[in-house]
């Protein structure tokens, strides 16, 4: 299975995926990164791993649909590069035969984009969905004094973190937790489980991932 990473973050979990490819655990093949800004930390991680990166900056006046069409073009460009490269003879001839792995992608994808890639967009959300969807889950968990949090890996649909759940993992919310300490604890789950889910989808694509 080939996949492309979509990220607008520092790339902590992306680095975990890169590391599991390097140590041989993950046999799925990352073909590159698409991000939204040149100063994102994920770009440096891609370059250190010799992965190509594409930057699709948001322009004033673009609708979500217009931006996502440019995003789609960048993703297809990476798949095309794979198919045309002598170094990547195993790339599938179909244009959209790979997976999009959203790792720290902070923008809602348009209905057009989701329809175009339906069933092939994976996302990780740092909360126990359906609780706390959206962009500020850690703040909400702390504000509501919850005793546990965690992460959810799910397929993307047209809603906000409403797609079918693949796996969830929990962690405790400790007395005195701050935004950073909770975020770090949840990221440890993401770093462990995102590569595991990718590997499961690579080896048994029709199977559900066991908890």
mmCIF file of C-alpha atoms in Angstrom:
data_model
loop_
_atom_site.group_PDB
_atom_site.id
_atom_site.type_symbol
_atom_site.label_atom_id
_atom_site.label_comp_id
_atom_site.label_asym_id
_atom_site.label_seq_id
_atom_site.Cartn_x
_atom_site.Cartn_y
_atom_site.Cartn_z
ATOM 1 C CA UNK A 1 0.000 0.000 0.000
ATOM 2 C CA UNK A 2 1.215 3.468 -0.889
ATOM 3 C CA UNK A 3 0.198 6.498 1.146
ATOM 4 C CA UNK A 4 0.766 10.241 1.236
ATOM 5 C CA UNK A 5 0.789 12.230 4.470
ATOM 6 C CA UNK A 6 -1.319 15.362 4.837
ATOM 7 C CA UNK A 7 -0.055 17.460 7.753
ATOM 8 C CA UNK A 8 -0.123 21.049 8.985
ATOM 9 C CA UNK A 9 1.691 20.416 12.271
ATOM 10 C CA UNK A 10 5.126 19.866 13.728
ATOM 11 C CA UNK A 11 5.048 16.234 12.670
ATOM 12 C CA UNK A 12 5.549 14.348 15.943
ATOM 13 C CA UNK A 13 3.338 11.426 14.922
ATOM 14 C CA UNK A 14 4.570 11.688 11.324
ATOM 15 C CA UNK A 15 8.093 11.112 12.653
ATOM 16 C CA UNK A 16 6.881 7.982 14.443
ATOM 17 C CA UNK A 17 5.537 6.688 11.120
ATOM 18 C CA UNK A 18 8.870 7.463 9.433
ATOM 19 C CA UNK A 19 10.727 5.643 12.221
ATOM 20 C CA UNK A 20 8.574 2.514 11.918
ATOM 21 C CA UNK A 21 9.216 2.432 8.175
ATOM 22 C CA UNK A 22 12.940 2.762 8.844
ATOM 23 C CA UNK A 23 13.004 -0.070 11.394
ATOM 24 C CA UNK A 24 11.081 -2.401 9.086
ATOM 25 C CA UNK A 25 7.862 -2.686 11.093
ATOM 26 C CA UNK A 26 5.774 -0.699 8.612
ATOM 27 C CA UNK A 27 5.824 -2.112 5.083
ATOM 28 C CA UNK A 28 3.361 0.404 3.631
ATOM 29 C CA UNK A 29 5.246 2.968 1.566
ATOM 30 C CA UNK A 30 5.109 6.714 2.241
ATOM 31 C CA UNK A 31 5.422 8.591 -1.049
ATOM 32 C CA UNK A 32 5.699 12.067 0.445
ATOM 33 C CA UNK A 33 4.108 14.919 2.342
ATOM 34 C CA UNK A 34 1.624 17.649 1.455
ATOM 35 C CA UNK A 35 1.389 20.622 3.818
ATOM 36 C CA UNK A 36 -0.034 24.130 3.869
ATOM 37 C CA UNK A 37 2.924 26.301 4.902
ATOM 38 C CA UNK A 38 6.657 26.379 4.335
ATOM 39 C CA UNK A 39 7.417 26.801 8.049
ATOM 40 C CA UNK A 40 5.690 23.631 9.252
ATOM 41 C CA UNK A 41 7.897 21.293 11.269
ATOM 42 C CA UNK A 42 6.665 18.282 9.316
ATOM 43 C CA UNK A 43 8.552 19.521 6.220
ATOM 44 C CA UNK A 44 11.942 19.170 7.872
ATOM 45 C CA UNK A 45 11.047 15.668 9.034
ATOM 46 C CA UNK A 46 10.091 14.706 5.475
ATOM 47 C CA UNK A 47 13.314 16.112 4.054
ATOM 48 C CA UNK A 48 15.474 14.302 6.611
ATOM 49 C CA UNK A 49 13.746 11.082 5.553
ATOM 50 C CA UNK A 50 14.326 11.907 1.855
ATOM 51 C CA UNK A 51 10.591 12.170 1.239
ATOM 52 C CA UNK A 52 9.330 14.723 -1.292
ATOM 53 C CA UNK A 53 7.154 17.529 0.061
ATOM 54 C CA UNK A 54 4.584 19.752 -1.625
ATOM 55 C CA UNK A 55 3.385 23.043 -0.137
ATOM 56 C CA UNK A 56 -0.126 24.230 -0.983
ATOM 57 C CA UNK A 57 -0.566 27.639 0.615
ATOM 58 C CA UNK A 58 -4.007 29.072 1.218
ATOM 59 C CA UNK A 59 -4.736 32.131 -0.910
ATOM 60 C CA UNK A 60 -7.057 34.947 0.088
ATOM 61 C CA UNK A 61 -10.427 34.536 -1.557
ATOM 62 C CA UNK A 62 -10.165 30.810 -2.167
ATOM 63 C CA UNK A 63 -13.159 28.772 -1.095
ATOM 64 C CA UNK A 64 -12.595 25.499 0.739
ATOM 65 C CA UNK A 65 -13.485 23.645 -2.453
ATOM 66 C CA UNK A 66 -10.989 25.662 -4.510
ATOM 67 C CA UNK A 67 -8.208 25.065 -2.014
ATOM 68 C CA UNK A 68 -8.916 21.347 -1.870
ATOM 69 C CA UNK A 69 -8.693 21.072 -5.657
ATOM 70 C CA UNK A 70 -5.168 22.467 -5.432
ATOM 71 C CA UNK A 71 -4.521 20.004 -2.608
ATOM 72 C CA UNK A 72 -5.778 17.178 -4.797
ATOM 73 C CA UNK A 73 -3.454 18.276 -7.601
ATOM 74 C CA UNK A 74 -0.430 18.172 -5.268
ATOM 75 C CA UNK A 75 -1.375 14.711 -3.996
ATOM 76 C CA UNK A 76 -1.821 13.370 -7.514
ATOM 77 C CA UNK A 77 1.537 14.889 -8.444
ATOM 78 C CA UNK A 78 3.227 12.780 -5.765
ATOM 79 C CA UNK A 79 1.465 9.627 -6.947
ATOM 80 C CA UNK A 80 2.469 10.461 -10.537
ATOM 81 C CA UNK A 81 6.071 10.952 -9.446
ATOM 82 C CA UNK A 82 5.993 7.505 -7.893
ATOM 83 C CA UNK A 83 4.571 5.843 -10.988
ATOM 84 C CA UNK A 84 7.084 7.510 -13.307
ATOM 85 C CA UNK A 85 10.117 6.874 -11.127
ATOM 86 C CA UNK A 86 12.379 3.938 -11.849
ATOM 87 C CA UNK A 87 12.898 3.694 -8.098
ATOM 88 C CA UNK A 88 9.218 2.984 -7.453
ATOM 89 C CA UNK A 89 8.136 0.254 -9.893
ATOM 90 C CA UNK A 90 5.450 -1.069 -7.547
ATOM 91 C CA UNK A 91 3.191 1.988 -7.745
ATOM 92 C CA UNK A 92 -0.314 1.174 -8.860
ATOM 93 C CA UNK A 93 -1.239 2.476 -12.336
ATOM 94 C CA UNK A 94 -4.561 3.830 -11.083
ATOM 95 C CA UNK A 95 -4.405 7.552 -10.341
ATOM 96 C CA UNK A 96 -6.060 7.406 -6.918
ATOM 97 C CA UNK A 97 -5.052 3.951 -5.750
ATOM 98 C CA UNK A 98 -3.306 5.044 -2.552
ATOM 99 C CA UNK A 99 -4.251 6.248 0.901
ATOM 100 C CA UNK A 100 -4.181 9.759 2.343
ATOM 101 C CA UNK A 101 -2.931 9.711 5.936
ATOM 102 C CA UNK A 102 -3.973 12.873 7.778
ATOM 103 C CA UNK A 103 -1.554 13.410 10.671
ATOM 104 C CA UNK A 104 -2.084 16.723 12.405
ATOM 105 C CA UNK A 105 -4.062 18.157 9.483
ATOM 106 C CA UNK A 106 -5.997 21.030 11.040
ATOM 107 C CA UNK A 107 -8.336 21.932 8.177
ATOM 108 C CA UNK A 108 -11.765 20.517 7.418
ATOM 109 C CA UNK A 109 -11.761 18.814 4.034
ATOM 110 C CA UNK A 110 -14.462 19.801 1.564
ATOM 111 C CA UNK A 111 -17.306 17.442 0.617
ATOM 112 C CA UNK A 112 -15.886 17.344 -2.930
ATOM 113 C CA UNK A 113 -12.492 16.155 -1.672
ATOM 114 C CA UNK A 114 -14.020 13.553 0.637
ATOM 115 C CA UNK A 115 -16.216 12.191 -2.167
ATOM 116 C CA UNK A 116 -13.233 12.039 -4.508
ATOM 117 C CA UNK A 117 -11.139 10.055 -2.036
ATOM 118 C CA UNK A 118 -13.918 8.305 -0.124
ATOM 119 C CA UNK A 119 -12.732 5.341 1.916
ATOM 120 C CA UNK A 120 -9.088 6.331 1.451
ATOM 121 C CA UNK A 121 -8.637 9.207 3.932
ATOM 122 C CA UNK A 122 -7.378 8.236 7.381
ATOM 123 C CA UNK A 123 -7.248 10.643 10.316
ATOM 124 C CA UNK A 124 -6.115 10.658 13.930
ATOM 125 C CA UNK A 125 -7.981 12.833 16.416
ATOM 126 C CA UNK A 126 -6.588 13.525 19.926
ATOM 127 C CA UNK A 127 -9.754 12.698 21.868
ATOM 128 C CA UNK A 128 -12.212 9.861 22.386
ATOM 129 C CA UNK A 129 -14.724 10.570 19.650
ATOM 130 C CA UNK A 130 -17.584 11.326 19.485
ATOM 131 C CA UNK A 131 -16.519 13.444 22.478
ATOM 132 C CA UNK A 132 -14.630 16.660 21.746
ATOM 133 C CA UNK A 133 -14.456 16.828 17.956
ATOM 134 C CA UNK A 134 -12.838 19.810 16.278
ATOM 135 C CA UNK A 135 -9.692 21.817 16.912
ATOM 136 C CA UNK A 136 -9.493 22.178 20.722
ATOM 137 C CA UNK A 137 -10.065 18.754 22.287
ATOM 138 C CA UNK A 138 -7.405 18.986 25.008
ATOM 139 C CA UNK A 139 -8.745 22.316 26.248
ATOM 140 C CA UNK A 140 -12.254 20.866 26.396
ATOM 141 C CA UNK A 141 -11.129 17.737 28.249
ATOM 142 C CA UNK A 142 -9.370 19.834 30.895
ATOM 143 C CA UNK A 143 -12.214 22.347 31.150
ATOM 144 C CA UNK A 144 -14.757 19.597 31.802
ATOM 145 C CA UNK A 145 -12.500 17.871 34.390
ATOM 146 C CA UNK A 146 -12.673 14.495 32.684
ATOM 147 C CA UNK A 147 -10.788 11.562 34.156
ATOM 148 C CA UNK A 148 -9.646 10.089 30.850
ATOM 149 C CA UNK A 149 -8.853 11.099 27.311
ATOM 150 C CA UNK A 150 -7.134 9.384 24.416
ATOM 151 C CA UNK A 151 -7.000 9.244 20.658
ATOM 152 C CA UNK A 152 -9.189 8.000 17.839
ATOM 153 C CA UNK A 153 -8.082 6.815 14.405
ATOM 154 C CA UNK A 154 -10.971 6.952 11.959
ATOM 155 C CA UNK A 155 -11.978 7.232 8.336
ATOM 156 C CA UNK A 156 -12.832 10.741 7.172
ATOM 157 C CA UNK A 157 -16.327 11.655 6.026
ATOM 158 C CA UNK A 158 -17.979 15.007 5.306
ATOM 159 C CA UNK A 159 -18.528 15.840 8.979
ATOM 160 C CA UNK A 160 -16.197 17.137 11.677
ATOM 161 C CA UNK A 161 -14.491 14.007 13.056
ATOM 162 C CA UNK A 162 -17.615 11.917 12.471
ATOM 163 C CA UNK A 163 -16.268 9.146 10.218
ATOM 164 C CA UNK A 164 -16.223 5.427 11.064
ATOM 165 C CA UNK A 165 -13.884 4.635 13.952
ATOM 166 C CA UNK A 166 -11.051 2.164 13.393
ATOM 167 C CA UNK A 167 -9.439 2.157 16.821
ATOM 168 C CA UNK A 168 -9.498 4.150 20.061
ATOM 169 C CA UNK A 169 -6.977 4.127 22.898
ATOM 170 C CA UNK A 170 -7.373 5.751 26.303
ATOM 171 C CA UNK A 171 -5.077 7.452 28.781
ATOM 172 C CA UNK A 172 -5.672 8.990 32.191
ATOM 173 C CA UNK A 173 -6.094 12.690 32.797
ATOM 174 C CA UNK A 174 -3.936 13.297 35.858
ATOM 175 C CA UNK A 175 -4.374 15.870 38.621
ATOM 176 C CA UNK A 176 -2.406 18.956 37.685
ATOM 177 C CA UNK A 177 -2.331 18.136 33.984
ATOM 178 C CA UNK A 178 -1.700 21.075 31.687
ATOM 179 C CA UNK A 179 -2.453 21.383 28.008
ATOM 180 C CA UNK A 180 1.109 20.320 27.196
ATOM 181 C CA UNK A 181 1.301 17.329 29.548
ATOM 182 C CA UNK A 182 -2.023 15.961 28.326
ATOM 183 C CA UNK A 183 -1.089 16.561 24.694
ATOM 184 C CA UNK A 184 2.197 14.705 25.168
ATOM 185 C CA UNK A 185 0.483 11.715 26.782
ATOM 186 C CA UNK A 186 -2.081 11.478 23.982
ATOM 187 C CA UNK A 187 0.642 11.835 21.351
ATOM 188 C CA UNK A 188 2.386 8.781 22.783
ATOM 189 C CA UNK A 189 -0.736 6.791 21.912
ATOM 190 C CA UNK A 190 -0.846 8.315 18.433
ATOM 191 C CA UNK A 191 2.817 7.482 17.828
ATOM 192 C CA UNK A 192 2.238 3.863 18.795
ATOM 193 C CA UNK A 193 -1.048 3.249 17.043
ATOM 194 C CA UNK A 194 -0.933 5.190 13.780
ATOM 195 C CA UNK A 195 1.870 2.981 12.372
ATOM 196 C CA UNK A 196 0.040 -0.116 13.643
ATOM 197 C CA UNK A 197 -3.153 0.875 11.832
ATOM 198 C CA UNK A 198 -1.272 1.630 8.611
ATOM 199 C CA UNK A 199 0.439 -1.745 8.809
ATOM 200 C CA UNK A 200 -2.843 -3.542 9.436
ATOM 201 C CA UNK A 201 -4.432 -1.803 6.445
ATOM 202 C CA UNK A 202 -1.417 -2.749 4.338
ATOM 203 C CA UNK A 203 -1.483 -6.440 5.216
ATOM 204 C CA UNK A 204 -5.222 -6.972 5.769
ATOM 205 C CA UNK A 205 -7.035 -4.088 4.051
ATOM 206 C CA UNK A 206 -10.478 -5.640 4.431
ATOM 207 C CA UNK A 207 -10.064 -6.327 8.138
ATOM 208 C CA UNK A 208 -10.971 -4.150 11.106
ATOM 209 C CA UNK A 209 -8.046 -3.241 13.319
ATOM 210 C CA UNK A 210 -8.211 -5.114 16.606
ATOM 211 C CA UNK A 211 -7.901 -3.059 19.794
#
